[in-house]
């Protein structure tokens, strides 16, 4: 089968021919119908060799949807032909945290060497992929696989990230979304579907801001050093009850800190490497809560799929063949993908 692999640190990913994997005990083999490309893949491919944490070659792709093709010995609960989305942040499956479906927060996964598909384990950018357990599979219930693939991360991560702020996003409140790319344009829609908050989108790219407006942002602002002043002006000097940063560099965190209201939330999803100082008199308004969340839980993925089935969120998608995946990564790197790039391994 064909797969898109990262073979050598510092080199572009390549399309290679590898054997179709066989499902071992408890595993499920999926015929991949759609796989999304995430900005995190670019971050991973930017890490230096001495810090690179995953075995190479690595089949990329951590947003996968597929059809059940074969079941390993003892694997049940799904049947051949079922259309499913892959929950990515696999945990140990045995601890209390995993029992709640919060496998993204499993405290044992790192020590056990359990890694998500595409981020250590073989990923979804291939004609077939292995999933370690049927418990990582969420039924699509008729949702279009092309729509569903980005939901497994670009939908799930923002849904989880903003969930902690829902009690603060009351009528009259404001939410700021910094970086309206793959995750950000879905965040705008999730905020509109789940809250009465006014949504202000910030980006450096005009097309991304246009998309944010089309999918429901009330205001779109250029993300520069004056952005926080404009957010304050739009909120009568109060600031935003929730700021979600999908970039996470020093400059955007400074905007986040200067935009958040007293008692509000700053949620840093972007892995740009910036940090925010938290401490009395440290620059944040009083009672602000800061958090850097990771992906989301299994029940939250059920919720996001259901929101999409109801038409309340819909991903703006550009599709590519498997052969075109390296080009799609180049375009993502150049900021030329509006919404999400989705690869269709079987056309
Ligand atoms: P993307 O490339 O689709 O979108 C990023 C957006 O940020 C683009 O629209 C870009 O124009 C914009 N941008 C760049 N610099 C900006 C600035 N200074 N101010 C405002 N906007 C700016 O990326 P994505 O796939 O949506 O991922 C977004 C971020 O979230 C990445 O850092 C990614 O690694 C991270 N991520 C984190 C998690 C997690 O669990 N924490 C999960 C998935 C992705
Ligand atoms: Zn991702
Ligand atoms: Zn666990």
GROMACS .gro file of C-alpha atoms and ligand atoms in nm:
model
  393
    1UNK     CA    1   0.000   0.000   0.000
    2UNK     CA    2   0.099   0.365  -0.034
    3UNK     CA    3   0.178   0.569   0.277
    4UNK     CA    4   0.310   0.918   0.346
    5UNK     CA    5   0.614   0.885   0.568
    6UNK     CA    6   0.855   1.115   0.741
    7UNK     CA    7   1.179   0.927   0.680
    8UNK     CA    8   1.466   1.160   0.769
    9UNK     CA    9   1.470   1.454   1.011
   10UNK     CA   10   1.478   1.778   0.817
   11UNK     CA   11   1.360   1.626   0.486
   12UNK     CA   12   1.014   1.660   0.332
   13UNK     CA   13   0.775   1.363   0.380
   14UNK     CA   14   0.758   1.111   0.094
   15UNK     CA   15   0.503   0.874  -0.058
   16UNK     CA   16   0.637   0.519  -0.014
   17UNK     CA   17   0.517   0.163  -0.076
   18UNK     CA   18   0.485  -0.053   0.240
   19UNK     CA   19   0.298  -0.378   0.322
   20UNK     CA   20  -0.066  -0.360   0.437
   21UNK     CA   21  -0.044  -0.420   0.814
   22UNK     CA   22  -0.212  -0.722   0.975
   23UNK     CA   23  -0.425  -0.659   1.284
   24UNK     CA   24  -0.277  -0.825   1.593
   25UNK     CA   25  -0.483  -0.941   1.894
   26UNK     CA   26  -0.742  -0.677   1.987
   27UNK     CA   27  -0.651  -0.447   1.696
   28UNK     CA   28  -0.869  -0.318   1.413
   29UNK     CA   29  -0.754  -0.263   1.053
   30UNK     CA   30  -0.919   0.035   0.882
   31UNK     CA   31  -0.934   0.117   0.513
   32UNK     CA   32  -0.866   0.491   0.542
   33UNK     CA   33  -1.128   0.702   0.366
   34UNK     CA   34  -1.001   1.047   0.471
   35UNK     CA   35  -0.713   1.195   0.672
   36UNK     CA   36  -0.662   1.558   0.777
   37UNK     CA   37  -0.334   1.749   0.783
   38UNK     CA   38  -0.259   1.939   1.104
   39UNK     CA   39  -0.017   2.225   1.168
   40UNK     CA   40   0.128   2.010   1.450
   41UNK     CA   41   0.271   1.777   1.182
   42UNK     CA   42   0.475   2.073   1.055
   43UNK     CA   43   0.594   2.143   1.410
   44UNK     CA   44   0.697   1.777   1.449
   45UNK     CA   45   0.885   1.786   1.118
   46UNK     CA   46   1.063   2.100   1.242
   47UNK     CA   47   1.210   1.934   1.553
   48UNK     CA   48   1.587   1.870   1.552
   49UNK     CA   49   1.722   1.512   1.528
   50UNK     CA   50   1.857   1.509   1.887
   51UNK     CA   51   1.510   1.592   2.028
   52UNK     CA   52   1.303   1.387   1.786
   53UNK     CA   53   1.088   1.161   2.009
   54UNK     CA   54   0.936   0.913   1.762
   55UNK     CA   55   1.077   0.614   1.576
   56UNK     CA   56   1.144   0.675   1.204
   57UNK     CA   57   1.014   0.618   0.945
   58UNK     CA   58   0.684   0.756   1.074
   59UNK     CA   59   0.361   0.726   0.877
   60UNK     CA   60   0.203   1.068   0.930
   61UNK     CA   61  -0.162   1.162   0.990
   62UNK     CA   62  -0.339   1.191   1.326
   63UNK     CA   63  -0.685   1.283   1.191
   64UNK     CA   64  -0.824   0.962   1.045
   65UNK     CA   65  -1.155   0.820   0.933
   66UNK     CA   66  -1.204   0.480   0.775
   67UNK     CA   67  -1.405   0.166   0.713
   68UNK     CA   68  -1.342  -0.139   0.929
   69UNK     CA   69  -1.156  -0.383   0.699
   70UNK     CA   70  -1.049  -0.660   0.941
   71UNK     CA   71  -1.057  -0.743   1.310
   72UNK     CA   72  -0.770  -0.893   1.508
   73UNK     CA   73  -0.826  -1.187   1.740
   74UNK     CA   74  -1.058  -1.086   2.028
   75UNK     CA   75  -1.148  -0.746   1.882
   76UNK     CA   76  -1.523  -0.682   1.890
   77UNK     CA   77  -1.791  -0.419   1.910
   78UNK     CA   78  -1.742  -0.313   1.548
   79UNK     CA   79  -1.803  -0.507   1.226
   80UNK     CA   80  -1.640  -0.508   0.884
   81UNK     CA   81  -1.773  -0.219   0.678
   82UNK     CA   82  -1.851   0.010   0.976
   83UNK     CA   83  -1.758   0.374   0.909
   84UNK     CA   84  -1.567   0.515   1.204
   85UNK     CA   85  -1.354   0.808   1.316
   86UNK     CA   86  -1.030   0.739   1.502
   87UNK     CA   87  -0.989   0.890   1.848
   88UNK     CA   88  -0.618   0.976   1.852
   89UNK     CA   89  -0.475   1.043   2.201
   90UNK     CA   90  -0.463   0.681   2.313
   91UNK     CA   91  -0.421   0.607   2.683
   92UNK     CA   92  -0.359   0.288   2.883
   93UNK     CA   93  -0.732   0.206   2.881
   94UNK     CA   94  -0.717   0.073   3.236
   95UNK     CA   95  -0.679   0.369   3.473
   96UNK     CA   96  -0.950   0.586   3.626
   97UNK     CA   97  -0.880   0.875   3.389
   98UNK     CA   98  -0.913   0.646   3.085
   99UNK     CA   99  -1.231   0.498   3.234
  100UNK     CA  100  -1.379   0.849   3.208
  101UNK     CA  101  -1.285   0.857   2.840
  102UNK     CA  102  -1.019   1.120   2.908
  103UNK     CA  103  -0.744   0.913   2.747
  104UNK     CA  104  -0.578   1.240   2.636
  105UNK     CA  105  -0.492   1.289   3.006
  106UNK     CA  106  -0.386   0.928   3.082
  107UNK     CA  107  -0.094   0.960   3.325
  108UNK     CA  108   0.047   0.619   3.223
  109UNK     CA  109   0.061   0.644   2.842
  110UNK     CA  110   0.408   0.806   2.817
  111UNK     CA  111   0.576   0.550   3.046
  112UNK     CA  112   0.404   0.264   2.859
  113UNK     CA  113   0.528   0.402   2.524
  114UNK     CA  114   0.170   0.444   2.398
  115UNK     CA  115   0.173   0.701   2.117
  116UNK     CA  116  -0.106   0.841   1.897
  117UNK     CA  117  -0.134   0.731   1.534
  118UNK     CA  118   0.072   0.972   1.322
  119UNK     CA  119   0.252   1.098   1.631
  120UNK     CA  120   0.469   0.798   1.709
  121UNK     CA  121   0.247   0.509   1.593
  122UNK     CA  122   0.174   0.454   1.221
  123UNK     CA  123  -0.083   0.713   1.116
  124UNK     CA  124  -0.376   0.773   0.882
  125UNK     CA  125  -0.188   0.901   0.574
  126UNK     CA  126  -0.194   0.555   0.418
  127UNK     CA  127  -0.436   0.328   0.238
  128UNK     CA  128  -0.482   0.125   0.559
  129UNK     CA  129  -0.412   0.190   0.927
  130UNK     CA  130  -0.410  -0.010   1.248
  131UNK     CA  131  -0.605   0.104   1.551
  132UNK     CA  132  -0.494  -0.052   1.880
  133UNK     CA  133  -0.843  -0.106   2.020
  134UNK     CA  134  -1.208  -0.076   1.910
  135UNK     CA  135  -1.256   0.165   2.204
  136UNK     CA  136  -1.074   0.430   1.993
  137UNK     CA  137  -1.344   0.415   1.723
  138UNK     CA  138  -1.638   0.653   1.713
  139UNK     CA  139  -1.925   0.576   1.469
  140UNK     CA  140  -1.984   0.833   1.195
  141UNK     CA  141  -2.361   0.765   1.189
  142UNK     CA  142  -2.379   0.874   0.827
  143UNK     CA  143  -2.155   1.183   0.851
  144UNK     CA  144  -1.944   1.247   0.537
  145UNK     CA  145  -1.593   1.104   0.604
  146UNK     CA  146  -1.428   1.411   0.448
  147UNK     CA  147  -1.608   1.628   0.703
  148UNK     CA  148  -1.545   1.384   0.984
  149UNK     CA  149  -1.167   1.348   0.950
  150UNK     CA  150  -1.076   1.702   1.069
  151UNK     CA  151  -1.324   1.672   1.354
  152UNK     CA  152  -1.099   1.414   1.527
  153UNK     CA  153  -0.850   1.691   1.611
  154UNK     CA  154  -0.938   2.028   1.452
  155UNK     CA  155  -1.292   1.989   1.590
  156UNK     CA  156  -1.227   1.790   1.908
  157UNK     CA  157  -0.938   2.002   2.038
  158UNK     CA  158  -1.129   2.335   2.030
  159UNK     CA  159  -1.445   2.169   2.167
  160UNK     CA  160  -1.242   2.048   2.466
  161UNK     CA  161  -1.047   2.375   2.493
  162UNK     CA  162  -1.354   2.597   2.513
  163UNK     CA  163  -1.561   2.365   2.732
  164UNK     CA  164  -1.405   2.504   3.051
  165UNK     CA  165  -1.512   2.858   2.952
  166UNK     CA  166  -1.878   2.783   2.874
  167UNK     CA  167  -2.007   2.906   3.215
  168UNK     CA  168  -1.833   3.241   3.152
  169UNK     CA  169  -1.968   3.286   2.799
  170UNK     CA  170  -2.305   3.423   2.907
  171UNK     CA  171  -2.517   3.668   2.706
  172UNK     CA  172  -2.319   3.989   2.658
  173UNK     CA  173  -1.982   3.815   2.687
  174UNK     CA  174  -1.702   3.806   2.429
  175UNK     CA  175  -1.475   3.528   2.304
  176UNK     CA  176  -1.156   3.601   2.108
  177UNK     CA  177  -1.013   3.341   1.869
  178UNK     CA  178  -0.650   3.407   1.769
  179UNK     CA  179  -0.553   3.220   1.449
  180UNK     CA  180  -0.853   3.111   1.242
  181UNK     CA  181  -0.698   2.825   1.045
  182UNK     CA  182  -0.805   2.459   1.067
  183UNK     CA  183  -0.880   2.461   1.441
  184UNK     CA  184  -0.973   2.830   1.464
  185UNK     CA  185  -1.246   2.836   1.197
  186UNK     CA  186  -1.414   2.540   1.370
  187UNK     CA  187  -1.376   2.717   1.707
  188UNK     CA  188  -1.571   3.016   1.573
  189UNK     CA  189  -1.854   2.779   1.474
  190UNK     CA  190  -1.845   2.588   1.804
  191UNK     CA  191  -1.867   2.916   1.997
  192UNK     CA  192  -2.163   3.026   1.785
  193UNK     CA  193  -2.337   2.689   1.825
  194UNK     CA  194  -2.281   2.655   2.199
  195UNK     CA  195  -2.281   3.010   2.339
  196UNK     CA  196  -2.444   3.352   2.295
  197UNK     CA  197  -2.099   3.520   2.314
  198UNK     CA  198  -1.982   3.777   2.063
  199UNK     CA  199  -1.696   3.619   1.869
  200UNK     CA  200  -1.393   3.823   1.760
  201UNK     CA  201  -1.150   3.649   1.523
  202UNK     CA  202  -0.787   3.757   1.480
  203UNK     CA  203  -0.549   3.647   1.206
  204UNK     CA  204  -0.261   3.782   0.998
  205UNK     CA  205  -0.411   3.651   0.673
  206UNK     CA  206  -0.699   3.821   0.491
  207UNK     CA  207  -0.852   3.502   0.344
  208UNK     CA  208  -0.857   3.335   0.686
  209UNK     CA  209  -1.034   3.639   0.831
  210UNK     CA  210  -1.287   3.629   0.547
  211UNK     CA  211  -1.359   3.262   0.619
  212UNK     CA  212  -1.396   3.343   0.991
  213UNK     CA  213  -1.657   3.606   0.903
  214UNK     CA  214  -1.838   3.366   0.670
  215UNK     CA  215  -1.861   3.094   0.937
  216UNK     CA  216  -1.994   3.328   1.205
  217UNK     CA  217  -1.737   3.563   1.363
  218UNK     CA  218  -1.906   3.891   1.455
  219UNK     CA  219  -1.582   4.088   1.415
  220UNK     CA  220  -1.259   4.008   1.231
  221UNK     CA  221  -0.939   4.192   1.321
  222UNK     CA  222  -0.585   4.194   1.193
  223UNK     CA  223  -0.361   4.028   1.454
  224UNK     CA  224  -0.095   4.286   1.535
  225UNK     CA  225   0.029   4.476   1.839
  226UNK     CA  226  -0.279   4.701   1.827
  227UNK     CA  227  -0.527   4.411   1.834
  228UNK     CA  228  -0.577   4.409   2.212
  229UNK     CA  229  -0.663   4.780   2.213
  230UNK     CA  230  -0.930   4.711   1.950
  231UNK     CA  231  -1.070   4.417   2.152
  232UNK     CA  232  -1.090   4.642   2.460
  233UNK     CA  233  -1.263   4.912   2.255
  234UNK     CA  234  -1.516   4.660   2.120
  235UNK     CA  235  -1.594   4.539   2.474
  236UNK     CA  236  -1.638   4.879   2.638
  237UNK     CA  237  -1.297   4.848   2.805
  238UNK     CA  238  -1.386   4.520   2.979
  239UNK     CA  239  -1.201   4.267   2.760
  240UNK     CA  240  -1.296   3.913   2.659
  241UNK     CA  241  -1.422   3.648   2.899
  242UNK     CA  242  -1.240   3.382   2.694
  243UNK     CA  243  -0.934   3.415   2.471
  244UNK     CA  244  -0.835   3.106   2.273
  245UNK     CA  245  -0.489   3.127   2.115
  246UNK     CA  246  -0.428   2.887   1.823
  247UNK     CA  247  -0.082   3.029   1.753
  248UNK     CA  248   0.087   3.041   2.092
  249UNK     CA  249   0.389   3.260   2.012
  250UNK     CA  250   0.505   3.542   2.242
  251UNK     CA  251   0.328   3.806   2.030
  252UNK     CA  252  -0.013   3.634   2.036
  253UNK     CA  253   0.016   3.551   2.407
  254UNK     CA  254   0.083   3.921   2.473
  255UNK     CA  255  -0.236   4.002   2.280
  256UNK     CA  256  -0.422   3.734   2.479
  257UNK     CA  257  -0.300   3.871   2.813
  258UNK     CA  258  -0.393   4.227   2.715
  259UNK     CA  259  -0.737   4.123   2.577
  260UNK     CA  260  -0.869   3.902   2.857
  261UNK     CA  261  -1.120   4.038   3.107
  262UNK     CA  262  -1.080   4.020   3.485
  263UNK     CA  263  -1.185   3.668   3.582
  264UNK     CA  264  -1.163   3.545   3.222
  265UNK     CA  265  -0.986   3.247   3.065
  266UNK     CA  266  -0.676   3.239   2.847
  267UNK     CA  267  -0.649   2.904   2.669
  268UNK     CA  268  -0.331   2.835   2.474
  269UNK     CA  269  -0.384   2.565   2.212
  270UNK     CA  270  -0.114   2.669   1.960
  271UNK     CA  271   0.223   2.508   2.011
  272UNK     CA  272   0.423   2.812   1.900
  273UNK     CA  273   0.653   2.784   2.203
  274UNK     CA  274   0.562   3.111   2.376
  275UNK     CA  275   0.489   3.121   2.750
  276UNK     CA  276   0.260   3.326   2.967
  277UNK     CA  277   0.365   3.441   3.315
  278UNK     CA  278   0.107   3.363   3.585
  279UNK     CA  279   0.157   3.527   3.923
  280UNK     CA  280   0.022   3.811   4.132
  281UNK     CA  281   0.100   4.135   3.947
  282UNK     CA  282   0.245   3.929   3.661
  283UNK     CA  283   0.059   4.110   3.387
  284UNK     CA  284  -0.273   3.922   3.375
  285UNK     CA  285  -0.589   4.084   3.517
  286UNK     CA  286  -0.703   3.947   3.853
  287UNK     CA  287  -0.859   3.600   3.867
  288UNK     CA  288  -0.768   3.502   3.513
  289UNK     CA  289  -0.730   3.128   3.456
  290UNK     CA  290  -0.467   3.010   3.207
  291UNK     CA  291  -0.455   2.661   3.056
  292UNK     CA  292  -0.268   2.477   2.781
  293UNK     CA  293  -0.507   2.191   2.692
  294UNK     CA  294  -0.423   1.875   2.498
  295UNK     CA  295  -0.659   1.729   2.234
  296UNK     CA  296  -0.990   1.603   2.389
  297UNK     CA  297  -1.180   1.307   2.536
  298UNK     CA  298  -1.369   1.020   2.373
  299UNK     CA  299  -1.716   1.147   2.477
  300UNK     CA  300  -1.624   1.491   2.343
  301UNK     CA  301  -1.549   1.333   2.002
  302UNK     CA  302  -1.900   1.179   2.005
  303UNK     CA  303  -2.035   1.530   2.075
  304UNK     CA  304  -1.839   1.695   1.793
  305UNK     CA  305  -1.950   1.429   1.542
  306UNK     CA  306  -2.310   1.485   1.653
  307UNK     CA  307  -2.279   1.865   1.617
  308UNK     CA  308  -2.153   1.813   1.260
  309UNK     CA  309  -2.433   1.565   1.184
  310UNK     CA  310  -2.680   1.834   1.294
  311UNK     CA  311  -2.513   2.083   1.059
  312UNK     CA  312  -2.404   2.312   1.344
  313UNK     CA  313  -2.035   2.292   1.246
  314UNK     CA  314  -1.889   2.223   0.908
  315UNK     CA  315  -1.524   2.215   0.810
  316UNK     CA  316  -1.405   2.417   0.512
  317UNK     CA  317  -1.205   2.149   0.328
  318UNK     CA  318  -0.960   2.130   0.039
  319UNK     CA  319  -0.901   1.769  -0.074
  320UNK     CA  320  -0.583   1.605  -0.205
  321UNK     CA  321  -0.478   1.258  -0.324
  322UNK     CA  322  -0.221   1.059  -0.124
  323UNK     CA  323   0.046   1.143  -0.385
  324UNK     CA  324  -0.032   1.513  -0.336
  325UNK     CA  325   0.008   1.502   0.045
  326UNK     CA  326   0.370   1.633   0.046
  327UNK     CA  327   0.254   1.926  -0.170
  328UNK     CA  328  -0.040   1.985   0.065
  329UNK     CA  329   0.205   2.006   0.360
  330UNK     CA  330   0.411   2.261   0.163
  331UNK     CA  331   0.097   2.467   0.104
  332UNK     CA  332  -0.001   2.442   0.472
  333UNK     CA  333   0.350   2.560   0.565
  334UNK     CA  334   0.314   2.857   0.327
  335UNK     CA  335  -0.019   2.954   0.490
  336UNK     CA  336  -0.205   2.872   0.166
  337UNK     CA  337  -0.463   2.627   0.309
  338UNK     CA  338  -0.784   2.797   0.415
  339UNK     CA  339  -0.974   2.562   0.648
  340UNK     CA  340  -0.834   2.207   0.648
  341UNK     CA  341  -0.642   1.999   0.392
  342UNK     CA  342  -0.790   1.648   0.375
  343UNK     CA  343  -0.621   1.358   0.194
  344UNK     CA  344  -0.833   1.086   0.029
  345UNK     CA  345  -0.607   0.775   0.010
  346UNK     CA  346  -0.847   0.588  -0.223
  347UNK     CA  347  -0.950   0.890  -0.433
  348LIG     P1  348  -0.336   2.632   1.073
  348LIG     O1  349  -0.206   2.652   1.003
  348LIG     O2  350  -0.449   2.572   0.999
  348LIG     O3  351  -0.387   2.771   1.133
  348LIG     C1  352  -0.303   2.862   1.200
  348LIG     C2  353  -0.362   3.000   1.175
  348LIG     O4  354  -0.289   3.096   1.254
  348LIG     C3  355  -0.350   3.046   1.029
  348LIG     O5  356  -0.475   3.094   0.985
  348LIG     C4  357  -0.247   3.158   1.035
  348LIG     O6  358  -0.267   3.257   0.937
  348LIG     C5  359  -0.270   3.211   1.174
  348LIG     N1  360  -0.161   3.288   1.232
  348LIG     C6  361  -0.027   3.273   1.218
  348LIG     N2  362   0.039   3.367   1.287
  348LIG     C7  363  -0.056   3.443   1.350
  348LIG     C8  364  -0.051   3.554   1.438
  348LIG     N3  365   0.064   3.607   1.477
  348LIG     N4  366  -0.170   3.605   1.482
  348LIG     C9  367  -0.288   3.552   1.444
  348LIG     N5  368  -0.298   3.447   1.360
  348LIG    C10  369  -0.183   3.393   1.314
  348LIG     O7  370  -0.303   2.547   1.204
  348LIG     P2  371  -0.397   2.444   1.285
  348LIG     O8  372  -0.377   2.308   1.230
  348LIG     O9  373  -0.530   2.502   1.300
  348LIG    O10  374  -0.323   2.443   1.429
  348LIG    C11  375  -0.323   2.559   1.510
  348LIG    C12  376  -0.227   2.539   1.626
  348LIG    O11  377  -0.280   2.447   1.719
  348LIG    C13  378  -0.091   2.484   1.586
  348LIG    O12  379   0.008   2.543   1.668
  348LIG    C14  380  -0.104   2.337   1.619
  348LIG    O13  381   0.021   2.275   1.637
  348LIG    C15  382  -0.183   2.346   1.746
  348LIG     N6  383  -0.256   2.227   1.790
  348LIG    C16  384  -0.257   2.201   1.923
  348LIG    C17  385  -0.331   2.095   1.972
  348LIG    C18  386  -0.335   2.070   2.120
  348LIG    O14  387  -0.384   1.964   2.160
  348LIG     N7  388  -0.290   2.162   2.203
  348LIG    C19  389  -0.402   2.013   1.884
  348LIG    C20  390  -0.400   2.043   1.748
  348LIG    C21  391  -0.327   2.152   1.701
  349LIG    ZN1  392  -0.319   1.799   1.533
  350LIG    ZN1  393  -0.493   0.546   3.141
   0.00000   0.00000   0.00000
